[in-house]
XYZ file of C-alpha atoms in Angstrom:
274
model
C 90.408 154.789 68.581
C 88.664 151.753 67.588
C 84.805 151.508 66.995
C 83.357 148.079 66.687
C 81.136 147.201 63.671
C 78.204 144.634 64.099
C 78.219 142.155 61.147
C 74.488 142.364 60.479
C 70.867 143.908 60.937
C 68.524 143.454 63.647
C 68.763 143.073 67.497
C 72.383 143.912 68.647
C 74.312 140.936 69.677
C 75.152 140.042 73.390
C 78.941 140.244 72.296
C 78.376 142.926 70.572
C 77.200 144.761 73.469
C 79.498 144.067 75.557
C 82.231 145.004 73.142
C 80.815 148.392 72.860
C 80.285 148.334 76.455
C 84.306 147.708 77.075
C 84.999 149.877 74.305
C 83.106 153.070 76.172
C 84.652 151.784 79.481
C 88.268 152.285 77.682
C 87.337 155.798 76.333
C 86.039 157.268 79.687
C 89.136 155.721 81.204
C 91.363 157.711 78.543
C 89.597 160.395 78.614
C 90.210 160.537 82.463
C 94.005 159.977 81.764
C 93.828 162.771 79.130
C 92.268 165.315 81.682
C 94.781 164.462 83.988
C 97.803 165.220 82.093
C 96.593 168.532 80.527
C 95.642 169.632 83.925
C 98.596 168.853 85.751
C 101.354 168.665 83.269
C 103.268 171.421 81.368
C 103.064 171.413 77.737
C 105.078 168.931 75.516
C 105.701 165.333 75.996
C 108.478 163.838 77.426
C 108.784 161.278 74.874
C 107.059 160.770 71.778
C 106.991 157.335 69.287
C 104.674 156.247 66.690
C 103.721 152.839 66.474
C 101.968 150.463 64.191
C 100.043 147.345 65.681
C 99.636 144.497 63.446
C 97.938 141.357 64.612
C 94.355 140.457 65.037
C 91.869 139.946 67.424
C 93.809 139.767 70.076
C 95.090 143.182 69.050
C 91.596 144.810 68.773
C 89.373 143.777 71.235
C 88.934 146.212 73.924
C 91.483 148.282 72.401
C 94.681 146.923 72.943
C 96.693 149.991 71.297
C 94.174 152.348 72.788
C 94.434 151.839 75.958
C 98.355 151.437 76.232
C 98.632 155.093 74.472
C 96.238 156.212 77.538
C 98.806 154.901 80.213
C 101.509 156.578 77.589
C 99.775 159.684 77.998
C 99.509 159.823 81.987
C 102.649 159.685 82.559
C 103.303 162.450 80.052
C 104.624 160.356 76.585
C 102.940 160.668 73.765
C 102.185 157.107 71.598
C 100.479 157.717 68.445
C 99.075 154.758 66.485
C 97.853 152.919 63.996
C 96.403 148.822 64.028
C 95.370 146.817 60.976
C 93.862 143.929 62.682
C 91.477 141.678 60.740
C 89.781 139.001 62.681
C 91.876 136.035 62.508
C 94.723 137.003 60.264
C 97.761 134.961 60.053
C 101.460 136.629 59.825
C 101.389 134.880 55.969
C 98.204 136.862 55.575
C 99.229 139.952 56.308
C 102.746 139.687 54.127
C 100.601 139.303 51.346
C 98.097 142.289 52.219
C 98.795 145.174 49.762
C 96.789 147.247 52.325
C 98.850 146.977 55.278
C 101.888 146.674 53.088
C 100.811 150.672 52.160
C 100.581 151.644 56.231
C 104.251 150.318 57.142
C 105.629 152.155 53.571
C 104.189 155.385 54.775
C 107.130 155.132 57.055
C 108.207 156.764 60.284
C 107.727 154.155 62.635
C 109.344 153.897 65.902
C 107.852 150.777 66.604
C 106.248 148.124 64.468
C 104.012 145.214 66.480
C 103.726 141.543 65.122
C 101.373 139.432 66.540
C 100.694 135.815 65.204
C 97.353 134.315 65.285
C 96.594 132.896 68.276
C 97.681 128.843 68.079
C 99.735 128.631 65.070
C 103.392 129.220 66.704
C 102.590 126.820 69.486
C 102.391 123.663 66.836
C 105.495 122.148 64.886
C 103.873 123.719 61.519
C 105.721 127.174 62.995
C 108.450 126.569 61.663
C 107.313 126.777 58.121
C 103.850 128.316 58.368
C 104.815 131.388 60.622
C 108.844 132.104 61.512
C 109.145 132.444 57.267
C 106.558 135.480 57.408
C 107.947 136.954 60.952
C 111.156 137.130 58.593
C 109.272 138.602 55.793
C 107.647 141.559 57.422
C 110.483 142.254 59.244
C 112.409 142.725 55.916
C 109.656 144.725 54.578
C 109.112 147.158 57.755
C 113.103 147.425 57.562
C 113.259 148.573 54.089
C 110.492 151.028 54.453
C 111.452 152.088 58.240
C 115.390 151.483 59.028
C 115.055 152.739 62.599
C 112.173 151.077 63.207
C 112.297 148.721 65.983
C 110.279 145.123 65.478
C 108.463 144.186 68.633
C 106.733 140.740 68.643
C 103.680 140.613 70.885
C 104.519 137.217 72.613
C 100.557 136.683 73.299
C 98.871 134.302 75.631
C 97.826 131.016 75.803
C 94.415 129.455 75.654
C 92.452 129.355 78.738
C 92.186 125.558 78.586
C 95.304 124.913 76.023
C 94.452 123.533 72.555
C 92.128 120.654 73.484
C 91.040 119.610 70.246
C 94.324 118.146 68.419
C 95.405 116.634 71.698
C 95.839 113.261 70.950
C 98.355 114.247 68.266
C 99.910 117.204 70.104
C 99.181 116.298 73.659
C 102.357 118.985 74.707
C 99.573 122.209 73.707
C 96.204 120.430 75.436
C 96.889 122.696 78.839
C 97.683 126.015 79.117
C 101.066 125.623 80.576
C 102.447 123.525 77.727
C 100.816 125.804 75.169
C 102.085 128.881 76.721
C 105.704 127.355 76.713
C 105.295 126.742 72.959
C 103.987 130.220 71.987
C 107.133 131.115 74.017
C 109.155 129.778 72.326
C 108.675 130.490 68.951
C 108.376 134.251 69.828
C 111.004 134.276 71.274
C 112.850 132.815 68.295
C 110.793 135.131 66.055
C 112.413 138.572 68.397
C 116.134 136.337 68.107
C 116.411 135.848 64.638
C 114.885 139.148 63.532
C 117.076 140.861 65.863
C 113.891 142.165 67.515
C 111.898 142.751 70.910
C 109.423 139.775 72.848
C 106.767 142.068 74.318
C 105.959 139.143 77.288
C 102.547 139.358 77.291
C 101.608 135.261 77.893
C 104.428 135.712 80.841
C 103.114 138.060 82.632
C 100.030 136.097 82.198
C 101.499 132.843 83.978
C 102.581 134.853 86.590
C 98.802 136.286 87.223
C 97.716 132.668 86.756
C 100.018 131.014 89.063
C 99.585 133.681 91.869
C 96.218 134.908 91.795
C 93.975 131.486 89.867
C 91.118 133.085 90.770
C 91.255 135.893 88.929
C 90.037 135.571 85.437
C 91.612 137.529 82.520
C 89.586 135.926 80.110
C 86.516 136.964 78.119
C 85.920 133.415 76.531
C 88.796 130.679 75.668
C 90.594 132.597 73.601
C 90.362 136.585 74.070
C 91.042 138.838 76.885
C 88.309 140.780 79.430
C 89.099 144.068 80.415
C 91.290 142.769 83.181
C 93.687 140.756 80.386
C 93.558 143.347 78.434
C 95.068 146.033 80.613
C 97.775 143.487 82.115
C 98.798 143.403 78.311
C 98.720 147.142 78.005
C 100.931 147.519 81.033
C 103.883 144.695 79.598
C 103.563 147.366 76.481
C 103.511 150.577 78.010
C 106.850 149.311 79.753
C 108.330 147.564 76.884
C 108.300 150.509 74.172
C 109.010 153.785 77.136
C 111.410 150.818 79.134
C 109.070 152.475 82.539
C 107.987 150.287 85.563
C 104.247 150.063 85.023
C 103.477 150.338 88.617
C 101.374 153.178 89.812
C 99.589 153.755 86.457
C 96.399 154.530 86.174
C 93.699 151.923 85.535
C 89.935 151.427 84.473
C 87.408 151.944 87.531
C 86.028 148.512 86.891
C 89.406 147.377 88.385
C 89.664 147.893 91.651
C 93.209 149.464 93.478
C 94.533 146.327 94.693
C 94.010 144.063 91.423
C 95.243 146.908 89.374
C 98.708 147.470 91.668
C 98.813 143.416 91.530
C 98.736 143.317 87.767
C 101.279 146.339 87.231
C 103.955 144.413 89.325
C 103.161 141.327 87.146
C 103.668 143.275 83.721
C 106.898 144.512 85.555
C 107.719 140.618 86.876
C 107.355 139.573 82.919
C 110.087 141.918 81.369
C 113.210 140.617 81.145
C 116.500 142.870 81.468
C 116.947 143.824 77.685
C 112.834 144.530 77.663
C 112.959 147.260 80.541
């Protein structure tokens, strides 16, 4: 599981805090899960697949991987993990990153998540600055992992859109254009690498166009707790192909937001996905 690292001495930092705060949240939450499988399941796993998250922080905060293995786990599936997810990193980054390049060698991958940082595939620039390096790792993880299966972690939209290039780009200054864009290009990225869209920024829309009160954001970029397990539910269903309704959720979200966000996750995947 992840543990979050302060970047300095002194007084802890509000975000910080909270991060560690979320990060404890998740655990208990898991460790709830846990309990409840080895209590009231039989031995053995009715599925089992390893996966390897790479992205960034939209990956690691609040424990992306984490917490999806802890929905895994209560309904008896077993997701073991790994994430290399520097702050910021770029798909062209991480092709070149003889460290990461060693975790998808070590082979025996199920599953290998690619997620782009978070505005590049919604400008033109994509098609040179990021589909190139979707093609790249996918090369490499195939070499090293033939049965693994690429899954692209189509990721959401800014809360606002990209405001500060809109005169040029005016398409990306709101949400719903830049969500279209970031569609798009994933979705070419999953096409022409013969791999799977993990809808994440859909199932988003849908929260955001039926529910605009309820805020999945923890600043104009990154998920809250609340985003963050909406995204864990579109992956839990998209690597076991399982509805996500009826799973299990963090007690800071109560029954009714929880049962609206599984069907949302569920709304998101398209036919190939579940």
């Amino acid at each position: 599981m992840l543990f979050f690292k302060g970047s300095g001495k002194g007084k802890m930092s509000v975000k910080r805090q909270r991060l560690i705060k979320y990060s404890l949240i998740i655990y208990a939450f898991l460790f709830i899960s846990l309990s409840f499988v080895s209590c009231g399941k039989a031995p053995g796993f009715a599925k089992e697949i390893k996966v390897l998250f790479i992205g960034n922080s939209l990956t690691f905060v609040n424990d992306l991987p984490g917490l999806t293995a802890g929905l895994a786990r209560s309904r008896n599936f077993k997701m073991e993990y790994e994430s290399y997810a520097p702050g910021g990193y770029t798909l062209s980054q991480h092709a070149g990153d003889p460290r990461l390049l060693e975790k998808i060698n070590k082979g025996g991958w199920d599953f290998v998540v690619l997620q782009e940082q978070s505005e590049m595939p919604a400008y033109p620039w994509a098609q040179t600055e990021v589909l190139p390096y979707a093609q790249t790792l996918s090369r490499l993880i195939r070499n090293a992992n033939p049965r693994a299966q690429i899954a692209f972690y189509m990721t959401m939209a800014r809360k606002n859109g990209e405001q500060r290039d809109i005169r040029n780009f005016p398409e990306i200054g709101t949400y719903e254009g830049m969500q279209r864009k970031l569609n798009d290009s994933y979705d070419q990225m999953a096409r022409e690498n013969q791999g799977l869209a993990v809808p994440v920024g859909p199932a988003w829309e849908n929260v955001r166009s039926q529910n605009p009160s309820l805020n999945l954001y923890a600043d104009d970029v990154h998920p809250n707790l609340t985003g963050t397990y909406l995204a864990a539910c579109v992956f839990y269903s998209a690597l076991f192909k399982d509805s996500p309704e009826g799973l299990p959720h963090p007690p800071q979200i109560d029954d009714g937001t929880a049962k609206f966000l599984q069907k949302a996750a569920g709304d998101a995947l398209t036919p190939e996905a579940k």
